Coordinates of C-alpha atoms in Angstrom, one line a residue:
M1 CA -24.5 3.7 -19.0
T2 CA -21.3 5.0 -17.3
P3 CA -20.7 3.4 -13.9
E4 CA -20.2 5.4 -10.7
L5 CA -16.6 6.3 -10.1
P6 CA -15.3 4.5 -7.0
L7 CA -14.5 7.0 -4.2
H8 CA -10.7 6.2 -4.1
M9 CA -10.5 7.2 -7.8
Q10 CA -12.5 10.5 -7.5
R11 CA -10.5 13.7 -8.0
E12 CA -11.0 17.5 -7.8
G13 CA -8.5 18.7 -10.4
F14 CA -5.1 17.5 -9.4
G15 CA -5.9 16.2 -5.9
P16 CA -8.2 13.7 -4.3
V17 CA -11.8 14.7 -3.5
G18 CA -12.5 16.3 -0.1
E19 CA -14.2 13.2 1.2
L20 CA -11.0 11.2 1.0
A21 CA -9.1 13.9 2.7
R22 CA -11.7 14.0 5.5
V23 CA -11.5 10.2 5.9
R24 CA -7.7 10.4 6.0
D25 CA -7.7 13.1 8.6
G26 CA -10.4 11.4 10.7
E27 CA -10.8 7.7 11.1
G28 CA -8.1 7.0 8.4
M29 CA -10.1 4.3 6.7
L30 CA -13.4 3.9 5.0
R31 CA -15.5 0.7 4.6
L32 CA -17.4 0.5 1.3
D33 CA -19.5 -2.0 -0.6
S34 CA -17.8 -3.3 -3.7
P35 CA -18.4 -5.3 -6.9
F36 CA -16.2 -8.0 -5.4
G37 CA -19.1 -9.3 -3.3
K38 CA -17.6 -8.3 0.0
P39 CA -16.8 -5.0 1.7
V40 CA -13.6 -3.2 0.8
Y41 CA -11.6 -1.0 3.1
V42 CA -10.0 2.1 1.6
V43 CA -6.9 3.1 3.5
C44 CA -5.9 6.8 3.3
R45 CA -3.2 7.7 5.9
H46 CA 0.4 7.7 4.8
E47 CA 1.5 5.6 7.8
D48 CA -1.3 3.0 7.3
V49 CA -0.7 2.8 3.5
R50 CA 3.0 2.1 4.2
Q51 CA 1.9 -0.7 6.6
V52 CA -0.2 -2.4 4.0
L53 CA 2.3 -2.1 1.2
A54 CA 5.3 -3.2 3.3
D55 CA 3.6 -6.5 4.5
P56 CA 2.7 -8.9 1.7
A57 CA 2.5 -11.8 4.3
R58 CA -0.6 -10.2 5.9
F59 CA -1.8 -8.1 2.9
S60 CA -1.6 -10.6 0.0
S61 CA -1.8 -9.7 -3.7
A62 CA -2.0 -13.4 -4.7
R63 CA -5.1 -14.1 -2.7
T64 CA -7.1 -11.4 -4.3
S65 CA -9.6 -12.5 -7.0
F66 CA -11.6 -10.3 -9.3
P67 CA -15.1 -10.4 -10.6
G68 CA -15.5 -12.7 -13.6
V69 CA -12.2 -14.6 -13.0
D70 CA -14.0 -17.6 -11.6
K71 CA -15.9 -17.9 -14.9
L72 CA -12.7 -18.6 -16.8
D73 CA -11.5 -22.1 -17.3
P74 CA -8.4 -22.9 -15.2
D75 CA -6.0 -22.9 -18.2
E76 CA -7.0 -19.5 -19.4
R77 CA -6.9 -18.1 -15.8
A78 CA -3.4 -19.4 -15.4
R79 CA -2.3 -17.9 -18.8
L80 CA -3.7 -14.5 -18.0
R81 CA -2.0 -14.5 -14.6
A82 CA 1.4 -15.8 -15.7
G83 CA 4.2 -13.3 -15.4
Q84 CA 2.1 -10.6 -13.7
L85 CA 4.5 -9.6 -11.0
I86 CA 1.9 -7.3 -9.3
G87 CA -0.4 -10.3 -8.7
F88 CA 2.1 -12.4 -6.8
D89 CA 3.6 -12.5 -3.3
P90 CA 7.0 -13.7 -2.3
P91 CA 8.6 -16.1 -3.1
E92 CA 7.0 -16.4 -6.5
H93 CA 7.1 -12.6 -6.9
T94 CA 10.8 -12.6 -5.9
R95 CA 11.6 -15.3 -8.5
L96 CA 10.1 -13.3 -11.3
R97 CA 11.4 -9.9 -10.2
K98 CA 15.0 -10.9 -9.7
M99 CA 15.3 -11.8 -13.4
L100 CA 14.5 -8.1 -14.3
T101 CA 16.1 -6.1 -11.6
G102 CA 19.5 -5.9 -13.3
E103 CA 17.9 -4.3 -16.4
F104 CA 16.5 -1.4 -14.4
T105 CA 19.4 -0.3 -12.2
A106 CA 20.3 3.4 -12.2
R107 CA 23.6 2.5 -13.8
R108 CA 21.9 0.7 -16.6
M109 CA 19.5 3.5 -17.1
K110 CA 22.3 6.0 -17.4
R111 CA 23.5 4.3 -20.5
L112 CA 20.1 5.1 -22.1
E113 CA 20.4 8.8 -21.4
P114 CA 21.8 9.9 -24.7
R115 CA 19.1 8.0 -26.7
I116 CA 16.3 9.3 -24.5
A117 CA 17.6 12.9 -25.1
E118 CA 17.4 12.2 -28.8
I119 CA 13.9 10.9 -28.6
V120 CA 12.8 13.9 -26.5
E121 CA 14.3 16.4 -29.1
S122 CA 12.7 14.6 -31.9
A123 CA 9.3 14.8 -30.2
L124 CA 9.8 18.5 -29.6
D125 CA 10.5 18.9 -33.3
D126 CA 7.2 17.2 -34.0
L127 CA 5.4 19.4 -31.5
E128 CA 6.8 22.5 -33.1
R129 CA 5.8 21.4 -36.6
A130 CA 2.3 20.6 -35.4
G131 CA 1.6 24.0 -33.8
P132 CA 0.9 26.4 -32.3
P133 CA -1.5 25.4 -31.0
A134 CA -0.8 21.6 -30.7
D135 CA -1.8 18.7 -28.5
L136 CA 1.1 18.1 -26.0
V137 CA -0.1 14.6 -25.3
E138 CA -0.3 13.5 -28.9
H139 CA 3.0 15.0 -30.0
F140 CA 5.2 14.9 -26.8
A141 CA 3.9 13.3 -23.6
L142 CA 2.8 10.0 -25.2
P143 CA 5.4 9.5 -28.0
V144 CA 8.5 9.9 -25.7
P145 CA 7.9 7.1 -23.2
S146 CA 6.3 4.9 -25.9
L147 CA 9.4 5.0 -28.1
V148 CA 11.7 4.5 -25.1
I149 CA 9.8 1.4 -23.9
C150 CA 9.4 0.0 -27.4
E151 CA 13.2 0.2 -28.0
L152 CA 13.9 -1.2 -24.6
L153 CA 11.6 -4.2 -25.0
G154 CA 12.0 -4.7 -28.8
V155 CA 8.4 -3.8 -29.6
P156 CA 7.9 -2.4 -33.1
Y157 CA 7.1 1.3 -32.7
A158 CA 4.9 1.1 -35.8
D159 CA 2.5 -0.9 -33.7
R160 CA 2.1 1.9 -31.1
A161 CA -1.4 3.0 -32.2
E162 CA -2.7 -0.5 -31.6
F163 CA -1.1 -1.0 -28.1
H164 CA -2.1 2.5 -27.0
E165 CA -5.7 1.8 -27.8
R166 CA -5.6 -1.6 -26.0
S167 CA -3.8 0.0 -23.0
S168 CA -6.5 2.7 -22.7
R169 CA -9.2 0.0 -22.6
L170 CA -7.2 -2.1 -20.0
V171 CA -7.1 0.8 -17.5
D172 CA -10.5 2.3 -18.2
F173 CA -12.8 1.5 -15.4
S174 CA -15.8 2.9 -17.2
L175 CA -15.8 -0.1 -19.6
P176 CA -17.5 -3.4 -18.8
M177 CA -15.3 -6.1 -17.3
E178 CA -15.9 -8.2 -20.5
E179 CA -14.5 -5.4 -22.7
R180 CA -11.4 -5.0 -20.6
A181 CA -10.9 -8.7 -20.5
A182 CA -11.1 -8.8 -24.3
A183 CA -8.4 -6.1 -24.4
Q184 CA -6.2 -8.2 -22.1
R185 CA -6.6 -11.2 -24.4
E186 CA -5.8 -9.2 -27.5
D187 CA -2.7 -7.8 -25.7
R188 CA -1.5 -11.2 -24.7
D189 CA -1.9 -12.5 -28.2
Y190 CA 0.2 -9.6 -29.5
M191 CA 2.9 -10.0 -26.9
A192 CA 2.9 -13.8 -27.6
S193 CA 3.8 -13.1 -31.2
L194 CA 6.7 -10.9 -30.1
V195 CA 7.9 -13.6 -27.7
E196 CA 7.7 -16.3 -30.3
R197 CA 9.8 -14.1 -32.6
A198 CA 12.3 -13.7 -29.8
Y199 CA 12.6 -17.4 -29.3
A200 CA 13.4 -17.8 -33.0
E201 CA 15.9 -15.0 -33.0
P202 CA 16.6 -13.3 -29.7
G203 CA 17.8 -9.7 -30.2
E204 CA 19.6 -7.3 -27.9
D205 CA 16.4 -5.9 -26.4
M206 CA 14.9 -7.0 -23.0
I207 CA 12.6 -9.7 -24.4
G208 CA 15.6 -11.2 -26.2
M209 CA 17.7 -11.0 -23.0
L210 CA 15.0 -12.8 -21.0
V211 CA 14.9 -15.6 -23.7
R212 CA 18.7 -15.9 -23.8
E213 CA 19.4 -15.7 -20.0
H214 CA 16.2 -17.0 -18.5
G215 CA 14.6 -19.1 -21.2
D216 CA 14.9 -22.2 -19.1
D217 CA 13.5 -20.5 -16.0
L218 CA 10.5 -18.8 -17.5
S219 CA 7.6 -20.3 -19.4
A220 CA 6.4 -18.7 -22.6
D221 CA 3.3 -17.5 -20.8
E222 CA 5.4 -15.9 -18.1
L223 CA 7.5 -14.1 -20.7
V224 CA 4.3 -12.9 -22.4
G225 CA 2.9 -11.6 -19.1
I226 CA 6.1 -9.9 -18.1
A227 CA 6.5 -8.2 -21.5
G228 CA 2.9 -7.0 -21.5
L229 CA 3.1 -5.6 -18.0
L230 CA 6.3 -3.7 -18.8
L231 CA 4.9 -2.3 -22.0
L232 CA 1.7 -1.1 -20.3
A233 CA 3.5 0.4 -17.3
G234 CA 6.3 1.8 -19.3
H235 CA 4.3 4.2 -21.4
E236 CA 1.0 4.8 -19.6
T237 CA 2.5 6.1 -16.4
T238 CA 5.3 8.4 -17.7
A239 CA 3.1 9.7 -20.5
N240 CA 0.5 10.9 -18.0
M241 CA 3.2 12.3 -15.7
L242 CA 4.5 14.4 -18.6
G243 CA 1.1 15.6 -19.6
L244 CA -0.4 16.3 -16.2
G245 CA 2.9 17.5 -14.8
T246 CA 3.1 20.1 -17.6
L247 CA -0.4 21.3 -16.8
A248 CA 0.5 21.6 -13.1
L249 CA 3.5 23.7 -13.9
L250 CA 1.5 25.9 -16.3
R251 CA -1.0 26.5 -13.4
H252 CA 1.9 27.5 -11.2
P253 CA 3.9 29.9 -13.5
E254 CA 6.4 31.0 -10.8
Q255 CA 7.3 27.4 -10.2
L256 CA 7.5 26.6 -13.9
A257 CA 10.0 29.5 -14.2
M258 CA 12.2 28.0 -11.5
V259 CA 12.3 24.7 -13.2
R260 CA 12.9 26.3 -16.6
D261 CA 15.6 28.7 -15.5
D262 CA 17.5 26.5 -13.0
P263 CA 18.2 22.9 -14.2
A264 CA 19.5 22.1 -10.7
R265 CA 16.0 22.3 -9.4
M266 CA 14.7 19.5 -11.6
E267 CA 15.4 16.6 -9.2
A268 CA 13.4 18.1 -6.3
A269 CA 10.7 19.4 -8.7
M270 CA 10.2 15.9 -10.2
E271 CA 9.8 14.3 -6.8
E272 CA 7.3 16.9 -5.7
L273 CA 5.3 16.5 -8.9
L274 CA 5.2 12.8 -8.4
R275 CA 3.9 13.3 -4.9
W276 CA 1.4 16.1 -5.7
L277 CA -0.1 14.5 -8.8
S278 CA -0.1 10.8 -7.7
I279 CA -1.2 9.6 -11.1
V280 CA -1.4 6.0 -10.0
Q281 CA -4.6 6.0 -8.1
T282 CA -3.9 2.8 -6.1
M283 CA -2.0 -0.4 -6.0
P284 CA -3.9 -3.6 -6.9
P285 CA -6.2 -4.7 -4.0
R286 CA -4.8 -6.8 -1.2
T287 CA -6.5 -9.5 0.9
T288 CA -5.8 -9.9 4.5
T289 CA -4.4 -13.3 5.4
A290 CA -5.3 -13.0 9.1
E291 CA -7.1 -10.6 11.5
V292 CA -5.1 -7.4 11.3
E293 CA -5.1 -3.9 12.9
I294 CA -4.7 -0.8 10.8
G295 CA -4.8 2.6 12.4
G296 CA -6.5 1.3 15.4
Q297 CA -9.2 -0.6 13.5
I298 CA -9.5 -4.4 13.3
L299 CA -10.0 -6.0 9.9
P300 CA -11.0 -9.6 9.8
E301 CA -9.2 -12.3 7.8
G302 CA -10.2 -12.2 4.1
S303 CA -10.9 -8.5 4.0
L304 CA -10.2 -6.6 0.8
V305 CA -7.9 -3.6 1.2
I306 CA -7.4 -0.7 -1.2
V307 CA -4.8 2.0 -0.6
S308 CA -5.5 5.6 -1.8
L309 CA -2.1 6.9 -3.0
P310 CA -3.3 10.4 -3.7
A311 CA -4.7 10.8 -0.2
A312 CA -1.6 9.3 1.5
N313 CA 0.8 11.5 -0.5
R314 CA -1.1 14.6 0.7
D315 CA -1.2 13.5 4.4
P316 CA -0.3 16.4 6.6
L317 CA 1.3 13.9 9.0
F318 CA 3.7 13.0 6.2
I319 CA 4.5 16.4 4.9
D320 CA 3.9 20.1 5.8
D321 CA 1.4 22.0 3.7
P322 CA 0.6 19.0 1.6
E323 CA -2.0 20.7 -0.7
S324 CA 0.6 23.2 -2.0
L325 CA 2.9 22.3 -4.9
D326 CA 6.4 23.3 -3.9
V327 CA 9.0 22.3 -6.4
T328 CA 11.8 23.3 -4.1
R329 CA 11.3 20.7 -1.5
G330 CA 11.6 17.3 -3.2
A331 CA 9.1 15.1 -1.4
I332 CA 11.1 12.0 -0.6
G333 CA 9.0 9.2 0.9
H334 CA 6.0 9.5 -1.4
F335 CA 4.2 6.5 -2.8
A336 CA 4.0 7.5 -6.4
F337 CA 6.0 4.4 -7.3
G338 CA 4.4 2.2 -4.6
H339 CA 6.4 0.8 -1.7
G340 CA 7.8 -2.5 -0.5
V341 CA 8.3 -5.6 -2.7
H342 CA 6.0 -4.1 -5.4
H343 CA 7.9 -0.8 -5.6
C344 CA 7.9 0.1 -9.3
L345 CA 10.7 -1.7 -11.1
G346 CA 10.9 1.0 -13.8
A347 CA 11.2 3.9 -11.4
P348 CA 14.8 4.7 -12.4
L349 CA 13.7 4.8 -16.1
A350 CA 10.6 7.0 -15.4
R351 CA 12.7 9.4 -13.4
M352 CA 15.3 9.7 -16.1
E353 CA 12.7 10.4 -18.8
M354 CA 11.1 13.1 -16.7
R355 CA 14.4 14.6 -15.7
I356 CA 15.3 15.0 -19.4
A357 CA 11.9 15.8 -20.9
F358 CA 10.5 18.5 -18.6
P359 CA 13.6 20.9 -18.8
A360 CA 13.9 20.2 -22.6
L361 CA 10.3 21.2 -23.2
L362 CA 10.5 24.3 -21.1
R363 CA 13.8 25.4 -22.7
R364 CA 12.5 24.9 -26.3
F365 CA 9.2 26.7 -25.6
P366 CA 10.0 29.3 -22.8
G367 CA 6.6 31.0 -23.5
L368 CA 4.6 27.7 -23.2
A369 CA 1.0 28.3 -22.3
L370 CA -2.4 26.7 -22.4
A371 CA -4.3 27.2 -25.7
E372 CA -7.6 26.4 -24.0
P373 CA -9.3 27.5 -20.8
Y374 CA -8.2 25.3 -17.9
E375 CA -11.9 24.5 -17.2
K376 CA -12.1 22.8 -20.6
V377 CA -9.2 20.4 -20.0
A378 CA -10.5 16.8 -20.0
F379 CA -9.1 14.6 -17.3
R380 CA -8.9 10.8 -17.5
A381 CA -11.3 10.4 -14.6
F382 CA -12.1 6.7 -15.0
S383 CA -8.5 5.6 -15.7
A384 CA -6.4 3.6 -13.2
V385 CA -3.6 6.0 -14.3
Y386 CA -4.8 9.6 -13.9
G387 CA -3.9 12.2 -16.4
V388 CA -5.3 14.4 -19.2
Q389 CA -7.0 13.2 -22.4
S390 CA -5.3 15.9 -24.4
L391 CA -3.6 19.2 -23.7
S392 CA -3.7 22.0 -26.2
V393 CA -0.7 24.3 -25.8
T394 CA 0.8 27.4 -27.5
W395 CA 4.1 29.2 -27.2

């Protein structure tokens, strides 16, 4: 039996459901019952979401526990948590993140640009051979970021089908907690084999770099956790941006034409697509460490807080006419990559992939169009990373 979709994950096409918008524009926050055994507060306003994400001292990631975790023995609990940057607060979060920051600078990403362009062109060749019609997700949106992150981390691309399947289970909230936990164990076992190989013979990839430069500072479990998190985040998010972003442009043909015909517009268009689509539904829940006020409401210590990134990114107090997609404005200040200490480490890489991939796709196929009615497009409703299951296109 499929569980009910939590309100903060409910969508109407590209945007959040109307109830979330009404909460945001009214009281700003909604109190709900949750499977955590205590109420959860869903924060929807842009300003309030910024407050939560900017203050890990009062809104803690590390103090948040999840159903079923207490049933694990302490050793397994520690192994599953090790290296998971998003589950820690400073200073532990700072210690882990600083070892990776240098690998994701804009300057370092710039060096990858020629290789990413090659990967994009190869995927476009595959898409062209497969159709028309062809599934854009299978032949383009998913392979591009998968190959990029595999090369960056030193993960065998031949294993992609296996880690795609595990990743889908990890972020699918329709599955029982036990099944998602099993996928996490399988994923850690796989990453552990790659880390063990890197210890024996560290290569020039990121896992090899971490072993060479930080092998004395990171435990094997931490290396496994870091590598697994980067692999999951590195392909799930960008793949869904490419798939859902293409659908959004196809639904706004005049804006698609602007992006296709004027490469200078891509920078602003990319930021607007990030804001308007908000594929990451929320950041991991936070727990208040003291009584705190948000938007005029008092939350007691120990409260669970979830932020709705799609609602916040469409807040009319943040941006004018938020429900409209306008690729000319470039919506700086959105939360598509989070905010604060947990701002997405891979944001420069994701931006570079989109900056290269979208124009290349539209140049190669100037007549790109849906090969199925929009009403039949299947969205990833239960996924923590929103997108489309597949996207049949023609040209």
